């Protein structure tokens, strides 16, 4: 009986760790501060389906109220991009309807799959540059981690 309990104490944490490795926490504190200095306070992702090692803000050569952030993974290269802009945003698209934290949105499949939704004062476009992480389910899950 003691062996069984000992095995359970070892296996349960390992199983839990294995299950949670599909999502990686992302500390957005520094990015949130940078955007706050720009005068905006959008929600930002707290989880990704892989490890994000750095981000880069994209500054267009002209003045605009659109903000873009590129998220890079361990393997290098762009994994996700996030575009934040004030609504309303009009689209003419053929995509799949989704709900992100109670907000209507849509998902577009393809190379560069993306999910689009408006929450409060901002319209968000999250784009994945990985087929594995660009599935509708993973994109909705990542979008729902925004805080």
Short mmCIF file of C-alpha atoms in Angstrom, two decimals:
data_model
loop_
_atom_site.label_atom_id
_atom_site.label_comp_id
_atom_site.label_asym_id
_atom_site.label_seq_id
_atom_site.Cartn_x
_atom_site.Cartn_y
_atom_site.Cartn_z
CA UNK A 1 0.00 0.00 0.00
CA UNK A 2 2.84 2.37 0.83
CA UNK A 3 4.37 1.66 -2.56
CA UNK A 4 1.12 2.50 -4.31
CA UNK A 5 0.82 5.78 -2.42
CA UNK A 6 4.45 6.63 -3.12
CA UNK A 7 3.91 5.96 -6.82
CA UNK A 8 0.80 8.15 -6.83
CA UNK A 9 2.69 11.00 -5.19
CA UNK A 10 5.31 10.74 -7.93
CA UNK A 11 3.01 10.17 -10.89
CA UNK A 12 0.33 12.78 -10.22
CA UNK A 13 2.73 15.78 -10.30
CA UNK A 14 4.42 14.39 -13.39
CA UNK A 15 1.09 13.98 -15.15
CA UNK A 16 0.01 17.48 -14.15
CA UNK A 17 3.29 18.95 -15.38
CA UNK A 18 2.98 17.06 -18.64
CA UNK A 19 -0.55 18.36 -19.21
CA UNK A 20 0.35 21.94 -18.43
CA UNK A 21 3.28 22.03 -20.85
CA UNK A 22 0.90 22.81 -23.71
CA UNK A 23 0.57 26.33 -22.32
CA UNK A 24 3.42 28.57 -21.29
CA UNK A 25 2.90 31.58 -19.06
CA UNK A 26 3.95 34.94 -20.43
CA UNK A 27 4.84 37.81 -18.13
CA UNK A 28 3.54 40.89 -19.95
CA UNK A 29 4.46 43.42 -17.24
CA UNK A 30 7.26 45.15 -19.19
CA UNK A 31 5.20 45.29 -22.38
CA UNK A 32 2.20 46.65 -20.48
CA UNK A 33 4.41 49.43 -19.05
CA UNK A 34 5.77 50.33 -22.50
CA UNK A 35 2.28 50.60 -23.93
CA UNK A 36 1.11 52.60 -20.91
CA UNK A 37 3.86 55.14 -21.67
CA UNK A 38 2.36 55.40 -25.18
CA UNK A 39 -0.99 56.24 -23.58
CA UNK A 40 -2.78 52.93 -24.16
CA UNK A 41 -3.76 50.19 -21.71
CA UNK A 42 -4.87 47.15 -23.71
CA UNK A 43 -5.23 43.62 -22.40
CA UNK A 44 -2.26 41.40 -23.21
CA UNK A 45 -1.72 37.64 -23.45
CA UNK A 46 -0.71 35.76 -20.32
CA UNK A 47 -0.37 32.31 -21.93
CA UNK A 48 0.92 30.99 -25.22
CA UNK A 49 0.99 27.39 -26.47
CA UNK A 50 4.80 27.63 -26.48
CA UNK A 51 7.55 29.56 -24.73
CA UNK A 52 7.99 33.19 -25.75
CA UNK A 53 11.55 34.37 -25.14
CA UNK A 54 11.23 37.96 -26.34
CA UNK A 55 8.94 40.47 -27.97
CA UNK A 56 9.53 43.37 -30.29
CA UNK A 57 7.32 46.38 -30.83
CA UNK A 58 6.89 47.40 -34.45
CA UNK A 59 6.89 51.11 -35.05
CA UNK A 60 5.61 52.14 -38.48
CA UNK A 61 7.39 54.95 -40.33
CA UNK A 62 4.25 57.10 -40.14
CA UNK A 63 2.07 58.22 -37.26
CA UNK A 64 -0.78 55.82 -36.54
CA UNK A 65 -2.97 54.63 -33.68
CA UNK A 66 -2.23 50.98 -34.54
CA UNK A 67 0.25 49.16 -32.29
CA UNK A 68 1.92 45.89 -33.27
CA UNK A 69 3.96 43.49 -31.18
CA UNK A 70 5.93 40.50 -32.50
CA UNK A 71 6.40 37.56 -30.12
CA UNK A 72 9.43 35.33 -30.71
CA UNK A 73 9.85 31.74 -29.55
CA UNK A 74 12.75 29.63 -28.35
CA UNK A 75 13.43 28.32 -31.86
CA UNK A 76 13.83 31.92 -32.98
CA UNK A 77 11.76 33.80 -35.46
CA UNK A 78 8.32 35.27 -35.26
CA UNK A 79 5.75 32.98 -33.65
CA UNK A 80 2.83 35.37 -33.08
CA UNK A 81 2.00 38.97 -33.85
CA UNK A 82 -0.54 41.09 -32.04
CA UNK A 83 -2.13 44.17 -33.56
CA UNK A 84 -4.02 46.52 -31.24
CA UNK A 85 -6.12 49.39 -32.52
CA UNK A 86 -9.16 51.39 -31.47
CA UNK A 87 -12.52 50.18 -32.79
CA UNK A 88 -14.58 50.25 -34.88
CA UNK A 89 -12.84 48.08 -37.44
CA UNK A 90 -14.75 46.91 -40.50
CA UNK A 91 -14.00 43.64 -42.27
CA UNK A 92 -15.23 41.83 -45.32
CA UNK A 93 -14.10 38.28 -44.66
CA UNK A 94 -14.91 34.64 -44.88
CA UNK A 95 -13.97 33.12 -41.57
CA UNK A 96 -15.34 31.18 -38.66
CA UNK A 97 -17.26 32.94 -35.90
CA UNK A 98 -15.74 32.61 -32.42
CA UNK A 99 -16.31 34.02 -28.96
CA UNK A 100 -13.41 35.39 -26.92
CA UNK A 101 -14.28 36.04 -23.28
CA UNK A 102 -17.89 36.79 -24.25
CA UNK A 103 -16.94 39.03 -27.19
CA UNK A 104 -17.86 38.16 -30.77
CA UNK A 105 -14.98 37.64 -33.12
CA UNK A 106 -13.81 35.55 -36.01
CA UNK A 107 -11.01 33.17 -36.95
CA UNK A 108 -9.33 32.99 -40.34
CA UNK A 109 -7.48 29.79 -41.20
CA UNK A 110 -4.43 29.69 -43.40
CA UNK A 111 -0.79 30.31 -43.36
CA UNK A 112 -0.78 33.11 -40.85
CA UNK A 113 -4.01 32.05 -39.13
CA UNK A 114 -5.57 34.90 -37.17
CA UNK A 115 -8.26 35.61 -34.63
CA UNK A 116 -9.98 39.02 -34.49
CA UNK A 117 -12.16 40.45 -31.71
CA UNK A 118 -13.02 43.70 -29.94
CA UNK A 119 -12.90 43.98 -26.16
CA UNK A 120 -13.59 47.34 -24.53
CA UNK A 121 -11.58 50.17 -26.06
CA UNK A 122 -9.46 47.99 -28.35
CA UNK A 123 -9.71 45.74 -31.37
CA UNK A 124 -7.24 42.84 -31.32
CA UNK A 125 -5.78 40.76 -34.12
CA UNK A 126 -3.66 37.82 -32.99
CA UNK A 127 -1.81 36.04 -35.79
CA UNK A 128 0.07 32.74 -35.54
CA UNK A 129 2.94 31.86 -37.86
CA UNK A 130 2.91 28.18 -36.89
CA UNK A 131 0.42 25.62 -38.19
CA UNK A 132 0.48 23.77 -34.87
CA UNK A 133 -0.25 26.88 -32.81
CA UNK A 134 -2.58 28.44 -35.38
CA UNK A 135 -5.50 26.09 -34.89
CA UNK A 136 -8.81 27.69 -34.03
CA UNK A 137 -8.85 26.07 -30.59
CA UNK A 138 -5.32 27.19 -29.68
CA UNK A 139 -5.91 30.69 -30.98
CA UNK A 140 -9.12 31.07 -28.94
CA UNK A 141 -7.35 29.67 -25.87
CA UNK A 142 -4.49 32.18 -26.26
CA UNK A 143 -6.93 35.06 -26.87
CA UNK A 144 -8.90 34.13 -23.76
CA UNK A 145 -5.74 34.49 -21.64
CA UNK A 146 -5.64 38.25 -22.29
CA UNK A 147 -5.69 40.31 -19.08
#
